[in-house]
Coordinates of N, CA, C and O in Angstrom, one line a residue:
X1 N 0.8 -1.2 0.0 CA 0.0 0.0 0.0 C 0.9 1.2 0.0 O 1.9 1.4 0.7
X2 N 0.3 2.3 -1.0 CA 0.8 3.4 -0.6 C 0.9 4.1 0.4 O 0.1 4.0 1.4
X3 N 2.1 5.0 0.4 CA 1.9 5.7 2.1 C 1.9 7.5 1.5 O 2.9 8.0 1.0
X4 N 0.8 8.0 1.7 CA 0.1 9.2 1.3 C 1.9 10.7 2.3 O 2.3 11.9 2.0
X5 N 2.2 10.0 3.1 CA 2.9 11.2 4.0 C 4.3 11.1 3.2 O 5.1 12.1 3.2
X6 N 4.9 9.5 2.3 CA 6.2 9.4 1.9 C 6.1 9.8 0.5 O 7.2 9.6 -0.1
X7 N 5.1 10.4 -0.2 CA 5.0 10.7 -1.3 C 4.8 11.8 -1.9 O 3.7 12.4 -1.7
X8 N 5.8 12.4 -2.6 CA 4.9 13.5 -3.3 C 5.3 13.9 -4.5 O 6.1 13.1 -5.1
X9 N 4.8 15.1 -5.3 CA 4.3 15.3 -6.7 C 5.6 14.9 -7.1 O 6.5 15.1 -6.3
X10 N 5.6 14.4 -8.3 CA 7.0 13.8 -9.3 C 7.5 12.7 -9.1 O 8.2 12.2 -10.0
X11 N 7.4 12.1 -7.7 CA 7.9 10.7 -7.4 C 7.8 9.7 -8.5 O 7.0 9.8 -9.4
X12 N 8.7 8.7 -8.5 CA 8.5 8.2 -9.9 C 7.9 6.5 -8.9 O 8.0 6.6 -7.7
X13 N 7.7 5.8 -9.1 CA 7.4 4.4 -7.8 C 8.4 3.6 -8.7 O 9.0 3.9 -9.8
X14 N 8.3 2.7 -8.1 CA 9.3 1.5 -8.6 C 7.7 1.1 -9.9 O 6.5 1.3 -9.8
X15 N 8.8 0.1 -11.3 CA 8.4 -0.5 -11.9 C 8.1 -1.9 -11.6 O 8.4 -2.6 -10.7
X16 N 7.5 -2.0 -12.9 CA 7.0 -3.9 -12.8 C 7.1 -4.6 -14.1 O 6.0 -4.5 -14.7
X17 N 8.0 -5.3 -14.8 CA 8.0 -5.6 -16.3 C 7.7 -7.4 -16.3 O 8.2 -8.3 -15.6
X18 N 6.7 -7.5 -17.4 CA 6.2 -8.8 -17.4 C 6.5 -8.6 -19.1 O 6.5 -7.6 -19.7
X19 N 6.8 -10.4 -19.6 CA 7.5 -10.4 -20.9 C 8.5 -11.5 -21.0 O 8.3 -12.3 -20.1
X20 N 9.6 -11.7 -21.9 CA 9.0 -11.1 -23.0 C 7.1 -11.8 -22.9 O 6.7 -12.7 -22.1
X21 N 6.1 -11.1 -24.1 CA 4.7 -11.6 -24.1 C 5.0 -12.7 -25.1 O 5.5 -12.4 -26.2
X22 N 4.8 -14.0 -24.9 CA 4.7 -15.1 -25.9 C 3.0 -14.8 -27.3 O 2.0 -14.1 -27.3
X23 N 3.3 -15.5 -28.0 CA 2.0 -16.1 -28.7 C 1.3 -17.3 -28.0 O 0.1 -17.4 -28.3
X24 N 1.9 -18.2 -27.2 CA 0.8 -18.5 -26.4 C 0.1 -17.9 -25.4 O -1.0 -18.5 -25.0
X25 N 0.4 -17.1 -25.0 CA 0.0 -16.7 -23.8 C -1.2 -15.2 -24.4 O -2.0 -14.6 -23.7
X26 N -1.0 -14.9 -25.8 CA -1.7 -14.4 -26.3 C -2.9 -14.8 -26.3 O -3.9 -14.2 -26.0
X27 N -2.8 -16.1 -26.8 CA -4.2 -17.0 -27.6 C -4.6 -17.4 -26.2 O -5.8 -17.6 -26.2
X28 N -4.0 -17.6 -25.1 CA -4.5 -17.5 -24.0 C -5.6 -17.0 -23.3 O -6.7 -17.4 -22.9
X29 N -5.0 -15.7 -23.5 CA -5.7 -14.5 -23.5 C -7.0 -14.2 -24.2 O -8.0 -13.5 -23.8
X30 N -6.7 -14.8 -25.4 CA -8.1 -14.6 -26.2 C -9.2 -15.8 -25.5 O -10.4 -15.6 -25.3
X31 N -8.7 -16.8 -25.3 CA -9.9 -17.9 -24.9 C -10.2 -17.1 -23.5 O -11.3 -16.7 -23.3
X32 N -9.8 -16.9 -23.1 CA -9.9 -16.5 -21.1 C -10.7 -15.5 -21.3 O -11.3 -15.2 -20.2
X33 N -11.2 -14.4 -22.7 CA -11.4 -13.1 -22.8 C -12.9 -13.5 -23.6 O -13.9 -12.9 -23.5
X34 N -12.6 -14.5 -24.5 CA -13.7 -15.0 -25.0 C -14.1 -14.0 -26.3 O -15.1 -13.6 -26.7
X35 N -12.1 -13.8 -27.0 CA -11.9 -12.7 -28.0 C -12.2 -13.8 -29.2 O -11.4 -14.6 -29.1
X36 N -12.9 -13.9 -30.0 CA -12.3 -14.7 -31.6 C -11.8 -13.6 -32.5 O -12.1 -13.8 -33.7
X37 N -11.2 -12.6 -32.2 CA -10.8 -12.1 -33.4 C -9.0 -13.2 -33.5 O -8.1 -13.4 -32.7
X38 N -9.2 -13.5 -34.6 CA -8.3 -14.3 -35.3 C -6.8 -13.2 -35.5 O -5.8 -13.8 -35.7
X39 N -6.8 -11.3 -35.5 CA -5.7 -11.0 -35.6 C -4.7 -11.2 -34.5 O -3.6 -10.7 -34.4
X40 N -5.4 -12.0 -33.3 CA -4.4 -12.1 -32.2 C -4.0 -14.1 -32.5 O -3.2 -14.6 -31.7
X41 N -4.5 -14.6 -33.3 CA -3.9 -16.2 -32.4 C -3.8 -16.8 -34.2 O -3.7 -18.0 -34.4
X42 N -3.9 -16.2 -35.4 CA -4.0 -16.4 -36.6 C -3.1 -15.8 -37.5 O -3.5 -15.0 -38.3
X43 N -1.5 -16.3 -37.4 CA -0.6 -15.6 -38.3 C -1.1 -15.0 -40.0 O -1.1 -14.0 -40.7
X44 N -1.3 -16.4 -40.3 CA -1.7 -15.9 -42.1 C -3.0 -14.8 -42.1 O -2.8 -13.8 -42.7
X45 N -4.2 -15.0 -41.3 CA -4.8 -14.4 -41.3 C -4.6 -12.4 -41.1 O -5.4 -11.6 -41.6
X46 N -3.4 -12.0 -40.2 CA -3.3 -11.3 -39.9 C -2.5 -10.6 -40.5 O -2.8 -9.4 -40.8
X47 N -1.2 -11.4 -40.9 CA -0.5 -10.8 -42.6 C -1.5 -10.6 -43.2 O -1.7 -9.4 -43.0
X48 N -2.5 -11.2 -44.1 CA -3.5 -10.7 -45.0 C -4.0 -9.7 -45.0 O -4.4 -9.0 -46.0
X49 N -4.1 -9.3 -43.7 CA -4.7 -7.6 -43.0 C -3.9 -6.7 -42.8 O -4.2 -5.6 -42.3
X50 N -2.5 -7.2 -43.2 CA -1.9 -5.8 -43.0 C -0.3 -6.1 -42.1 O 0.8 -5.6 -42.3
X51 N -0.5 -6.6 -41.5 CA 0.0 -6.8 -40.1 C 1.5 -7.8 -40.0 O 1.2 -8.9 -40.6
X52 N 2.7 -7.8 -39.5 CA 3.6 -8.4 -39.7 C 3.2 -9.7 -39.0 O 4.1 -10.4 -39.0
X53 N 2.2 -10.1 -38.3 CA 2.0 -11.0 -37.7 C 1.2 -10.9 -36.6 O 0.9 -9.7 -36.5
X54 N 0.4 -11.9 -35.5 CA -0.3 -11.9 -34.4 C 0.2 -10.3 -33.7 O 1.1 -9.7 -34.0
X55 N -0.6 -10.0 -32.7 CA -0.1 -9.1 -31.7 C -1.1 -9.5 -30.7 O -1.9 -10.4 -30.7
X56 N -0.9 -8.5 -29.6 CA -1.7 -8.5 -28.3 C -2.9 -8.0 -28.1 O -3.2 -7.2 -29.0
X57 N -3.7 -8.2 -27.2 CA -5.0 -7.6 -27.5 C -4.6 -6.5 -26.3 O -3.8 -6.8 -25.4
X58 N -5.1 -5.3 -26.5 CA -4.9 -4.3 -25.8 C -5.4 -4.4 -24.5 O -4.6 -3.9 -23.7
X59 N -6.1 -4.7 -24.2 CA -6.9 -5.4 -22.7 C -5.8 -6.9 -22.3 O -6.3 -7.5 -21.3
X60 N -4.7 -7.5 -22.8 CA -3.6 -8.2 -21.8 C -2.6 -7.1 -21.5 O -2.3 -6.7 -20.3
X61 N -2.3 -6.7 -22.6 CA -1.6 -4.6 -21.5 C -2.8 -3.7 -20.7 O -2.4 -2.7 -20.2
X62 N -3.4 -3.8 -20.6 CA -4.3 -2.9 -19.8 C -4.8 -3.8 -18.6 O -5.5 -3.4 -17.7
X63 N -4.4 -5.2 -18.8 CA -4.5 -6.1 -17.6 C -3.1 -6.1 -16.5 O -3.0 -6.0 -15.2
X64 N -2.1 -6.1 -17.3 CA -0.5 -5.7 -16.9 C -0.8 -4.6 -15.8 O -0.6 -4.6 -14.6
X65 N -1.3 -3.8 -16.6 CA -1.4 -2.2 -15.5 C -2.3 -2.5 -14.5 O -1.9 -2.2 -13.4
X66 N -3.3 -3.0 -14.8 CA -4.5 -3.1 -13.8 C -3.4 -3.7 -12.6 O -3.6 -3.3 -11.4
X67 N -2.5 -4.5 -12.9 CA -2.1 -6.1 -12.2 C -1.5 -5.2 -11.1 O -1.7 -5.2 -9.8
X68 N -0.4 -3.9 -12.0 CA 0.5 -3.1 -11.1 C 0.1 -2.6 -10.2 O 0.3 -2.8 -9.0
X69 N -1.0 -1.6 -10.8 CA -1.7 -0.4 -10.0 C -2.1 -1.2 -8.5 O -2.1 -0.7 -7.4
X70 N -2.5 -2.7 -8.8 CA -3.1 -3.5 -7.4 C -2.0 -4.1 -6.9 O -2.3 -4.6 -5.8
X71 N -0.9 -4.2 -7.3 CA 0.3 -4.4 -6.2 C 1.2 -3.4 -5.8 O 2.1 -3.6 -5.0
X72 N 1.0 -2.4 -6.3 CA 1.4 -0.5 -5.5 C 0.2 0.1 -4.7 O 0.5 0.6 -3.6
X73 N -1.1 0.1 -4.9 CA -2.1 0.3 -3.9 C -3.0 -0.9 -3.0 O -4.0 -0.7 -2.4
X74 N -2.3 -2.0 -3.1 CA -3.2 -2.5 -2.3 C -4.5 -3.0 -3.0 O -5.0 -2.3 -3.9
X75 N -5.1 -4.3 -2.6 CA -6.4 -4.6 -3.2 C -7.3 -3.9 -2.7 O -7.3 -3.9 -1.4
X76 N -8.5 -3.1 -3.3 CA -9.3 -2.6 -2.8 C -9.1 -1.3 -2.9 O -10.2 -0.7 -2.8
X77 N -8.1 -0.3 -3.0 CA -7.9 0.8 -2.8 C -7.6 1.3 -4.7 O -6.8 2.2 -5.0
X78 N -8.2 0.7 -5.5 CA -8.1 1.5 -6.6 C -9.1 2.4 -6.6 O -10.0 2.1 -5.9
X79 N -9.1 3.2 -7.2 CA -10.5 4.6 -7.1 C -10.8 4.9 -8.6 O -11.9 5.0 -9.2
X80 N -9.9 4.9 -9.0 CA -10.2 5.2 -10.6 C -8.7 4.2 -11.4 O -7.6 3.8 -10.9
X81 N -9.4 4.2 -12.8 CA -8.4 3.5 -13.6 C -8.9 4.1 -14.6 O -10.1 4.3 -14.6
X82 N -8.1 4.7 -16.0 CA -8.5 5.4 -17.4 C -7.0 5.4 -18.1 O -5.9 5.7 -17.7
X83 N -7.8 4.7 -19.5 CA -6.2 4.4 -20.0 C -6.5 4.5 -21.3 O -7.7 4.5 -21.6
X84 N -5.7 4.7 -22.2 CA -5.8 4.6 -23.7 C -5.0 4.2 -24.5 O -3.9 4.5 -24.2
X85 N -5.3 3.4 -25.7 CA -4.1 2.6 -26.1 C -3.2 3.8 -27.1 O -3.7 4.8 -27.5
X86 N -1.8 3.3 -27.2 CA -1.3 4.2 -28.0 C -0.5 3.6 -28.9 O 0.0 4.2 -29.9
X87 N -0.1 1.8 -28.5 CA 0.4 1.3 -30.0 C -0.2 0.2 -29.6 O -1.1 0.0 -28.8
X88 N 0.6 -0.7 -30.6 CA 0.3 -2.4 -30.8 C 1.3 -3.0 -29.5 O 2.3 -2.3 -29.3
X89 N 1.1 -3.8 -29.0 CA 2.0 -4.6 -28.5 C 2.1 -6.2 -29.2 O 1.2 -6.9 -29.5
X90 N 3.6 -6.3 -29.3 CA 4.1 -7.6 -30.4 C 4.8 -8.8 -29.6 O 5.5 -8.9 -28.6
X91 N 4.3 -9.5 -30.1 CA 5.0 -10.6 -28.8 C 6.6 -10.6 -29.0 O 7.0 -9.7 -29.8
X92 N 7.3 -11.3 -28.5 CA 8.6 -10.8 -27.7 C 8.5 -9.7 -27.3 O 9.7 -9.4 -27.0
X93 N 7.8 -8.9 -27.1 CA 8.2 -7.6 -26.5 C 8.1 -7.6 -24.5 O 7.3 -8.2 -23.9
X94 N 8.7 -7.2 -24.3 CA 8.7 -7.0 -22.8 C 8.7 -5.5 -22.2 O 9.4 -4.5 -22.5
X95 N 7.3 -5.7 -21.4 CA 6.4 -4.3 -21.2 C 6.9 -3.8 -19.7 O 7.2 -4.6 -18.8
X96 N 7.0 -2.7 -19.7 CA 7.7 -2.2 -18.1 C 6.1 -1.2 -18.1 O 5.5 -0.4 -18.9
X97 N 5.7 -1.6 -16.7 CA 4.6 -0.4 -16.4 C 5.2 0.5 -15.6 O 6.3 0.2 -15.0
X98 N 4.7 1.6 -15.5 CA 5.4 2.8 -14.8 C 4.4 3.9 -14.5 O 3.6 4.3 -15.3
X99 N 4.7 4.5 -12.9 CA 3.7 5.4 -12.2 C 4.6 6.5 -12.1 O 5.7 6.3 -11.6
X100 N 4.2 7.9 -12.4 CA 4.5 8.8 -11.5 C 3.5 9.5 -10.7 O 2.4 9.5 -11.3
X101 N 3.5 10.1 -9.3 CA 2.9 10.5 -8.7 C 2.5 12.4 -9.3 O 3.3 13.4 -9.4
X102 N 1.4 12.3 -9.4 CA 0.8 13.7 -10.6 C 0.3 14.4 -9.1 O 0.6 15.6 -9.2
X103 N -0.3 14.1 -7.8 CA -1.0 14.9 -7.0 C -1.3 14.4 -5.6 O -0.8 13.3 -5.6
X104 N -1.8 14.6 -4.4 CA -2.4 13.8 -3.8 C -3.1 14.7 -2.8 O -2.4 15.5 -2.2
X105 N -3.7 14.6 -2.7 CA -4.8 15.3 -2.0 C -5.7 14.5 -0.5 O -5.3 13.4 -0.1
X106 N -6.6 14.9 0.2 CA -7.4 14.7 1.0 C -8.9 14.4 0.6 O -8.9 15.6 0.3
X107 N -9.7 14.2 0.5 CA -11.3 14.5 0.3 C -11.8 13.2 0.7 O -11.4 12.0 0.6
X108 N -13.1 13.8 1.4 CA -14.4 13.2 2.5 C -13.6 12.2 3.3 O -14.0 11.1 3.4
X109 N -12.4 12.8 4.0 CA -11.3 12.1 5.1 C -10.6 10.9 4.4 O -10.0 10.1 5.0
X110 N -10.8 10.9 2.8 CA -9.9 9.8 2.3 C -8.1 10.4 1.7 O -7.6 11.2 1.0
X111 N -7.8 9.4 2.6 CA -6.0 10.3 1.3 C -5.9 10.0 0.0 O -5.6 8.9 -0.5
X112 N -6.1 10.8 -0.4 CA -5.6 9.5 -2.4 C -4.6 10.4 -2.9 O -4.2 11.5 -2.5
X113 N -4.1 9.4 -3.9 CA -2.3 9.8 -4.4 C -3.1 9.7 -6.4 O -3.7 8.8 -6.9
X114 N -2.9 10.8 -6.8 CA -3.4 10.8 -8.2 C -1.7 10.1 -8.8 O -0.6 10.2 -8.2
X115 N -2.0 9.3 -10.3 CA -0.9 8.7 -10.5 C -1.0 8.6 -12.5 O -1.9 8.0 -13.1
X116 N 0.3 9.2 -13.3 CA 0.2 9.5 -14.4 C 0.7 7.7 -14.9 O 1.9 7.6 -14.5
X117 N 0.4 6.6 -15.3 CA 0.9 5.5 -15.9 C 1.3 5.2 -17.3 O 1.2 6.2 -18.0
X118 N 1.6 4.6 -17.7 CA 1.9 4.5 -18.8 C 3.0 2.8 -18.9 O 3.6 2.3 -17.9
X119 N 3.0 2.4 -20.0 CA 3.4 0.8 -20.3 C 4.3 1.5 -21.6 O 4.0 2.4 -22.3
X120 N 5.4 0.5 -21.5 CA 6.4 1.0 -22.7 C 7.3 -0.4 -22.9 O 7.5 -1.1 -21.9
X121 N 8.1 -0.9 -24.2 CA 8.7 -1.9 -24.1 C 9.9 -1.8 -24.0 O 10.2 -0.6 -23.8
X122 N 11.3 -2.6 -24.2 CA 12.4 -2.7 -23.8 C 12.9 -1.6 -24.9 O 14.1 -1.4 -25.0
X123 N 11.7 -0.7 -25.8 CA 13.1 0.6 -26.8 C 12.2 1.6 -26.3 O 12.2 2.8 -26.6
X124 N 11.5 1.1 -25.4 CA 11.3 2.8 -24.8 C 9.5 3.2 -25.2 O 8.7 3.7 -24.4
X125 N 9.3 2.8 -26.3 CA 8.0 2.6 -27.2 C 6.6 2.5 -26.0 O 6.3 1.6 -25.3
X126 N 6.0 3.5 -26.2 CA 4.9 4.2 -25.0 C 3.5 2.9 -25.6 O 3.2 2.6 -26.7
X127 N 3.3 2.6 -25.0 CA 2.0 1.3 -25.4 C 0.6 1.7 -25.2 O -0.3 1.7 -26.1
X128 N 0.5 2.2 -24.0 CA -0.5 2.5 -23.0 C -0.2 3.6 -22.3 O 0.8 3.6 -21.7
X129 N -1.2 5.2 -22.3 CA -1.3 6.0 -21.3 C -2.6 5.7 -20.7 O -3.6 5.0 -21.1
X130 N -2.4 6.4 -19.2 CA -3.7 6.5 -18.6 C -2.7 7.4 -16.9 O -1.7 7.9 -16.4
X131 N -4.2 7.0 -16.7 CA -4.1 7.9 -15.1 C -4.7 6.9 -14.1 O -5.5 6.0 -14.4
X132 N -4.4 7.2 -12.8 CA -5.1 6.4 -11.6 C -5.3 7.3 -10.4 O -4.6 8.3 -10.2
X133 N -6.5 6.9 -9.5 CA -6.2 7.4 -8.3 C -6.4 6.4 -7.0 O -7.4 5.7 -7.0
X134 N -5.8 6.5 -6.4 CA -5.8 5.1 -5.2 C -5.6 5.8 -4.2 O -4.8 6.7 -4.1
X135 N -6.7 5.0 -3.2 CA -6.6 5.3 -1.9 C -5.1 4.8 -0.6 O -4.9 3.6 -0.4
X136 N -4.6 5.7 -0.2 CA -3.1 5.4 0.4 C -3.5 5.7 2.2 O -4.2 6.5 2.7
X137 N -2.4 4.5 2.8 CA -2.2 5.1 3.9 C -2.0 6.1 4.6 O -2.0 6.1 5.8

């Protein structure tokens, strides 16, 4: 859990990097998610459309983050989550999530720590923006 008194604006938190992402663990994803789009677990199919091959469904990165944000605040203490995709994610790639602390404030006697995120892989390459706010000790 966060601690609302050791924190403040600009802090960067420690990261969390999960990867490299296989193609099984893709098509995993799609059954667990109950995705049939074929551009995540269907190579020929996906070349045909364009695409050098399978990729990730944006919701297994936006699960990555979810995963972080709940082992930096604690289960239960997420308040908001808002994210938006900003590339593809390719398998072998290996995703680092990362928080900086944007604010933190007081309201209706709760502490919360506002928090800028973002997912990027091993060249730096931004995946995922969004924001959070979680309730801190």
């Amino acid at each position: 859990m966060l601690h609302y008194d050791q924190l403040d604006e600009g802090d960067v938190l420690a990261t969390h990097r999960r990867g490299p992402i296989s193609k099984p663990e893709i098509a995993a994803y799609s059954r667990a998610a109950g995705d049939p789009n074929p551009m995540h677990v269907d190579e020929e199919f996906a070349k045909a459309s364009g695409y050098p091959g399978v990729f990730a469904q944006g919701m297994l990165s936006m699960g990555y983050l979810g995963q972080y944000l709940t082992a930096l605040a604690g289960i239960g203490n997420v308040k908001l989550l808002q994210s938006r995709f900003a590339k593809i994610t390719w398998p072998d790639e290996v995703i680092t999530c990362r928080a900086t602390v944007t604010g933190k404030r007081i309201a209706d006697g709760d502490r919360l720590i506002d928090l800028e995120l973002t997912t990027e892989n091993q060249a730096g390459e931004v995946k995922i923006v969004g924001k959070a706010t979680v309730h801190a000790a």
